[in-house]
Coordinates of C-alpha atoms in Angstrom, one line a residue:
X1 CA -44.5 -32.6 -67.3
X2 CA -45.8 -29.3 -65.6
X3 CA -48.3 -31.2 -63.9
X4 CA -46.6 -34.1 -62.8
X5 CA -43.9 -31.8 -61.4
X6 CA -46.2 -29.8 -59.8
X7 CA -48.1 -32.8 -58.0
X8 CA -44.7 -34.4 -56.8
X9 CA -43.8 -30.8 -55.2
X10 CA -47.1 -30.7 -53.7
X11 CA -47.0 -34.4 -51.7
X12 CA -43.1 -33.1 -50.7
X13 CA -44.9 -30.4 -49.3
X14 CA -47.5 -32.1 -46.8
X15 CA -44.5 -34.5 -46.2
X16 CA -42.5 -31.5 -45.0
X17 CA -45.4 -30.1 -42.8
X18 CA -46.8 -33.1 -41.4
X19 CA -42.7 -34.5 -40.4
X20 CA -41.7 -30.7 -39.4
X21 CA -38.8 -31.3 -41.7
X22 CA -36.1 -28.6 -42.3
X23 CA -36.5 -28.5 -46.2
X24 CA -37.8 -30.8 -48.9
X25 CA -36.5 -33.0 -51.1
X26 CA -38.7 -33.3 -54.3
X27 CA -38.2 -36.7 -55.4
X28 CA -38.5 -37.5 -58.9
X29 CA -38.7 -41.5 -61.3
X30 CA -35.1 -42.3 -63.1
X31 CA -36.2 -40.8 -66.0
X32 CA -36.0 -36.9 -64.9
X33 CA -33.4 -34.9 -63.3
X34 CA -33.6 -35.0 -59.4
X35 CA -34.7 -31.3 -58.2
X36 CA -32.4 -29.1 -55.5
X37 CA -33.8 -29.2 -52.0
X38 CA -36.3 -26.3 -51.6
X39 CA -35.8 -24.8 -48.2
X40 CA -38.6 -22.3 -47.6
X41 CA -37.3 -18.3 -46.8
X42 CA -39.8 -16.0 -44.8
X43 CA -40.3 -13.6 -46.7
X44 CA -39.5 -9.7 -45.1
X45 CA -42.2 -8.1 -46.8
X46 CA -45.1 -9.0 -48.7
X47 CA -45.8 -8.4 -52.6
X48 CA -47.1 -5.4 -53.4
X49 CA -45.5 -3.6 -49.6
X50 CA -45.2 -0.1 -49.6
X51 CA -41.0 -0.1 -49.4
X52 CA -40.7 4.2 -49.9
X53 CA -42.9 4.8 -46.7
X54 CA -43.9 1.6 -45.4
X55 CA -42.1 0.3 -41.9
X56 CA -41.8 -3.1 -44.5
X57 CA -39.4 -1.0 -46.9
X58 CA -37.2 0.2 -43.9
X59 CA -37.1 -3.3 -42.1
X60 CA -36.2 -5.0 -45.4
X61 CA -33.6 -2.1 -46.1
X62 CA -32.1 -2.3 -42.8
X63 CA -31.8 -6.5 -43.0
X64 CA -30.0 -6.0 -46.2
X65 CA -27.6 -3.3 -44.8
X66 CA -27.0 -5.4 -41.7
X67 CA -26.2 -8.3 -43.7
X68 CA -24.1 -7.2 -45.6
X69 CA -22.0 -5.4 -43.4
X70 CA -21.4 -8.3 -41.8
X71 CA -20.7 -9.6 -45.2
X72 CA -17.7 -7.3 -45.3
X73 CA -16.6 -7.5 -41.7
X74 CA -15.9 -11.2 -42.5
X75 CA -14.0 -10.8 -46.0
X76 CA -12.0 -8.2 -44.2
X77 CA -11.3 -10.6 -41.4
X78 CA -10.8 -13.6 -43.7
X79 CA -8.0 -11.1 -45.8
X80 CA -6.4 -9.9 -42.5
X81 CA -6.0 -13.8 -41.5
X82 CA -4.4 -14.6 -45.1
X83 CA -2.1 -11.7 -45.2
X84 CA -0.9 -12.9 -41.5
X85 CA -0.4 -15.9 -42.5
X86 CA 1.8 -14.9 -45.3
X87 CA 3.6 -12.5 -43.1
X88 CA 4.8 -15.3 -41.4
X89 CA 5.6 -16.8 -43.7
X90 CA 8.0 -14.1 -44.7
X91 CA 9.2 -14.1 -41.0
X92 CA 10.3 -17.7 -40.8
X93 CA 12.0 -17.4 -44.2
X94 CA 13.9 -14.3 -43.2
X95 CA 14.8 -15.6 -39.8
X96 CA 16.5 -18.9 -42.4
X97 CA 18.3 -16.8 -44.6
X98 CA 19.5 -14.2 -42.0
X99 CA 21.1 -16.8 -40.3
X100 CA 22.1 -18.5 -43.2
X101 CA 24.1 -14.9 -44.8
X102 CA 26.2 -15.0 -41.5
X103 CA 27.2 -19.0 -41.6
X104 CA 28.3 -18.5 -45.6
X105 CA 29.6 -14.6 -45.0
X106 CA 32.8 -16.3 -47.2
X107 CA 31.1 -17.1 -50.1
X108 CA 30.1 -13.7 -52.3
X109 CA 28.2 -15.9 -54.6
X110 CA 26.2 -17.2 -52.6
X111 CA 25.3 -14.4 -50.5
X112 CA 24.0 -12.5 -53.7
X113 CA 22.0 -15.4 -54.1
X114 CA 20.5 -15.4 -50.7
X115 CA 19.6 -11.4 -50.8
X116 CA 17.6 -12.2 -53.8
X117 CA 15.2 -14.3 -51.7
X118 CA 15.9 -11.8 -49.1
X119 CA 14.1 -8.7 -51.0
X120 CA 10.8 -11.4 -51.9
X121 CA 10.2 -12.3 -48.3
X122 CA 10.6 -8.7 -47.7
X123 CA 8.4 -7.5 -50.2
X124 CA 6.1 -10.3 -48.8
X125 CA 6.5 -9.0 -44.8
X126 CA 5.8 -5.4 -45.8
X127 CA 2.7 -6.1 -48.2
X128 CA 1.5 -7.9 -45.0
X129 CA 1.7 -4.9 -42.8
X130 CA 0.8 -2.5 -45.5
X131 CA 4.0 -1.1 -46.4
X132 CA 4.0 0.2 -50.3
X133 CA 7.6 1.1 -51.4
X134 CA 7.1 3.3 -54.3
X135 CA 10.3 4.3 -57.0
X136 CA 10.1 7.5 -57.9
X137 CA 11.6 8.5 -61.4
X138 CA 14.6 10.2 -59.8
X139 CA 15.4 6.7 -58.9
X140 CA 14.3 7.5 -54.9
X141 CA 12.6 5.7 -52.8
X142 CA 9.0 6.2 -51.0
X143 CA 7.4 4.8 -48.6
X144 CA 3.8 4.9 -47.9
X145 CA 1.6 3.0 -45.6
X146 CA -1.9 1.4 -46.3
X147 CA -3.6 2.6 -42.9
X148 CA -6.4 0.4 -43.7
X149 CA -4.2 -3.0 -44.1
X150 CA -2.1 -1.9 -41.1
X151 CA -5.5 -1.5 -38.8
X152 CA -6.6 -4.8 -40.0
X153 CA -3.4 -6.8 -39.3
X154 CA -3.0 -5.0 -36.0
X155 CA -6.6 -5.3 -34.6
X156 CA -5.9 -9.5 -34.5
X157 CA -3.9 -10.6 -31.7
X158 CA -1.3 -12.9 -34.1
X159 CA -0.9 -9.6 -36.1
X160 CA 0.4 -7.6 -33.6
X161 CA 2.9 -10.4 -31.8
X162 CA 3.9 -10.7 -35.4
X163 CA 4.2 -6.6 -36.5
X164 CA 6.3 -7.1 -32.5
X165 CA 8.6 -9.9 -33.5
X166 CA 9.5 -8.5 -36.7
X167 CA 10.7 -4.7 -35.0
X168 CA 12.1 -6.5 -31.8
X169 CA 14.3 -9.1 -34.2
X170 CA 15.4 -6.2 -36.8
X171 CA 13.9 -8.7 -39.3
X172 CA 11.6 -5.5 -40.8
X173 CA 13.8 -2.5 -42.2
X174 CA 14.5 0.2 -39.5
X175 CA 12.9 2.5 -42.2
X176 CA 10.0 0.4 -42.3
X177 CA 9.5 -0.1 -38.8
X178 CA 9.6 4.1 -38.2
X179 CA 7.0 4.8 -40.6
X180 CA 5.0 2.2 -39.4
X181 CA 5.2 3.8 -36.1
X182 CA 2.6 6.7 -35.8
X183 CA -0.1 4.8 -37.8
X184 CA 0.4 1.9 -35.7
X185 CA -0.1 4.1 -32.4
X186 CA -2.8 5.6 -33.7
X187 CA -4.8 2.4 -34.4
X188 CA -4.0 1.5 -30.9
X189 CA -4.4 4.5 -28.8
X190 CA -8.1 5.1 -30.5
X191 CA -9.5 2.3 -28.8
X192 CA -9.6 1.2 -25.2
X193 CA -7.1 -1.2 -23.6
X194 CA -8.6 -4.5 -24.4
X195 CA -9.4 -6.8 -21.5
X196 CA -7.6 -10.0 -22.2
X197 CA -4.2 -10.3 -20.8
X198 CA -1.9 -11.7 -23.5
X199 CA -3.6 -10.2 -26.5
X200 CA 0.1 -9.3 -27.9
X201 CA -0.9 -5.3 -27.4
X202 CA 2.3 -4.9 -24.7
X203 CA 4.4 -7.1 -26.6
X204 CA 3.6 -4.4 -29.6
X205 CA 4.0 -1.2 -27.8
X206 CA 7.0 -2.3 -25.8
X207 CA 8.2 -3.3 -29.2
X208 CA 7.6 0.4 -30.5
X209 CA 9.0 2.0 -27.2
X210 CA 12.3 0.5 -28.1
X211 CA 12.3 1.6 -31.5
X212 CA 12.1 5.4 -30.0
X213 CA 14.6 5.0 -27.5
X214 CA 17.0 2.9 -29.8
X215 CA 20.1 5.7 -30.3
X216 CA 21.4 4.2 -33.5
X217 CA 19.6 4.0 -35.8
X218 CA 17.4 6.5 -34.5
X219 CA 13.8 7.6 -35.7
X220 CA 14.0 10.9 -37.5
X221 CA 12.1 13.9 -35.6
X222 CA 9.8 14.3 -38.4
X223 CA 8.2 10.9 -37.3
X224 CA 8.0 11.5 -34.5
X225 CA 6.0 14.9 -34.6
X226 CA 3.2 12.7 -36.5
X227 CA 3.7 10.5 -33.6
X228 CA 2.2 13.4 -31.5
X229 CA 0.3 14.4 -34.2
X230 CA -1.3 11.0 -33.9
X231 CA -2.0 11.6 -30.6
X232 CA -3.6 15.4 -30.9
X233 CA -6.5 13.6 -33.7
X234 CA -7.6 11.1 -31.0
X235 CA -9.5 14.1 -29.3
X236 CA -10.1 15.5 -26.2
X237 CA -10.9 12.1 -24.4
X238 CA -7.1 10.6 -23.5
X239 CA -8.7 7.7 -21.4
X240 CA -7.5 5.3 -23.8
X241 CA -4.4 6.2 -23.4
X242 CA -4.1 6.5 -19.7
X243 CA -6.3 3.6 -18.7
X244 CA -2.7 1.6 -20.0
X245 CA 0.4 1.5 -18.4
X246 CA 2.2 0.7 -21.5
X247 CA 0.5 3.2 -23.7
X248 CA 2.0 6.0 -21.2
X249 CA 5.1 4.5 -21.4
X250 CA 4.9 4.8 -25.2
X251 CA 3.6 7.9 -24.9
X252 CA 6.3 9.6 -22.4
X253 CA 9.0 7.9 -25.1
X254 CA 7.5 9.9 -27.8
X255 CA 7.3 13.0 -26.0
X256 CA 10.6 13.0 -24.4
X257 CA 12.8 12.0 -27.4
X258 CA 10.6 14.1 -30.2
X259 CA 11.1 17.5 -27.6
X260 CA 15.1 16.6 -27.5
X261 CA 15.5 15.6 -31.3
X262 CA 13.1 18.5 -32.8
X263 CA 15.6 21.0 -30.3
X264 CA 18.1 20.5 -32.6
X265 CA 16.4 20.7 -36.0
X266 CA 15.7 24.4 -36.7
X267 CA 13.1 23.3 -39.2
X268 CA 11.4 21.5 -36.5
X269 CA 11.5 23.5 -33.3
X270 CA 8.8 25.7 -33.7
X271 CA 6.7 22.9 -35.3
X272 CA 7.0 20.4 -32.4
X273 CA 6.6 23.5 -29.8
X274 CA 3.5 24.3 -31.4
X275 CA 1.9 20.7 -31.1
X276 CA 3.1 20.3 -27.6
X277 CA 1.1 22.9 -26.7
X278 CA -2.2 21.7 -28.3
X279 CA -1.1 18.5 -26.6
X280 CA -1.1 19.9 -23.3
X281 CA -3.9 22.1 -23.6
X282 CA -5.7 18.5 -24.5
X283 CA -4.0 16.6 -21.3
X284 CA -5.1 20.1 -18.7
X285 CA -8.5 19.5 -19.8
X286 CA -8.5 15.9 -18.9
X287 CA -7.7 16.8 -15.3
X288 CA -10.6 19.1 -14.6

């Protein structure tokens, strides 16, 4: 058997050199198992390679990192793409049932019914933007938000017209939307203005601008300090900030409403005083 096999690989081999064929098929009689094709790898180093000081070991070692890198770059993409998708999802649903609530407002019954589907699709919207809502034994609730999951939904074009649609159509929580707020201007503000015109970055951070300027209900002054706060961490380089139009307008919204809100919190007064001034120490060095 060993040496039959090993003939019938060796005449798939010349056929594979003389043809210049991809792979080889070994071909085998009825009365064994057909083999898997056998495409030939090149092979990074050779047996025997020196891999601790060798240039072979550091090749081979940087191949592997490369490769998988980009190995996680595309489950993290894939996973941004299905939790979009499922956001969505939640959208449309809650779009349905908000608009169904106000047809049946009459019928108690079947409003209760409705809000139950109401809290799933909500639960569903704010695991897509990374929105944990944690009880805490006192029966209170927390919010915390999965910067990670937020940064991957926004850095796709269809997540951020959808994170948009979802604060410009009060579909997400005002809660929600406000603590989304910082960590969604800082994934945006530390990296430059992207080139293509509809990329739904605009849509996003006129989206945003509104929720500051909305009156009532209006974001508390605590978020709005690690709205600045946001802004201090980028560094000394602002240039992705003032490169865009609607990032200063952003910006100037934040600034403006956090120095009039946190001027009439005495908890907060000194607090935002003391980050505007970091803040400006930051913006006087960009001008020299």
């Amino acid at each position: 058997e060993t040496k039959f096999r090993s003939a019938v690989e060796s005449r798939a081999k010349e056929f594979a050199q003389e043809k210049q064929s991809l792979g080889r098929m070994v071909k085998t009689n009825v009365n064994r198992p057909k083999a898997l094709l056998n495409v030939p790898v090149m092979a990074t180093m050779d047996e025997g390679g020196d891999t601790e000081n060798g240039l072979n070991g550091e090749n081979v070692s940087s191949d592997k990192d490369y490769v998988l890198e980009q190995r996680r770059n595309r489950v993290q993409l894939w996973k941004a793409r299905v939790s979009i998708d499922k956001g969505y999802s939640a959208f449309l649903s809650l779009t349905e049932l908000r608009r169904l609530i106000q047809a049946n407002a009459s019928q108690p019954q079947l409003v209760n019914e409705l809000m139950g589907d109401v809290k799933t699709n909500v639960d569903q919207m704010h695991a897509s933007l990374g929105v944990i809502v944690r009880v805490n034994p006192d029966g209170s609730r927390e919010m915390i938000i999965d910067e990670g999951r937020l940064s991957s939904t926004l850095s796709l074009p269809k997540g951020r017209v959808l994170c948009a649609r979802v604060i410009e159509g009060g579909i997400l929580p005002h809660q929600s939307a406000c603590e989304i707020l910082p960590v969604a201007w800082r994934a945006i503000a530390s990296k430059p203005p992207s080139s293509t015109v509809d990329d739904g970055e605009d849509r996003l951070l006129r989206a945003l601008t509104g929720l500051v300027l909305t009156v009532q209900p209006s974001v508390d002054p605590s978020i709005l300090c690690r709205c600045l706060d946001a802004t201090i961490s980028i560094g000394n380089d602002l240039s992705n900030i003032t490169q865009s139009r609607v990032r200063m307008e952003l910006l100037h919204s934040i600034l403006s409403n956090g120095k009039m809100k946190c001027a009439q919190d005495s908890d907060l007064e000194g607090v935002w005083k003391e980050k505007e001034t970091a803040f400006m120490q930051i913006l006087a060095s960009q001008q020299k």
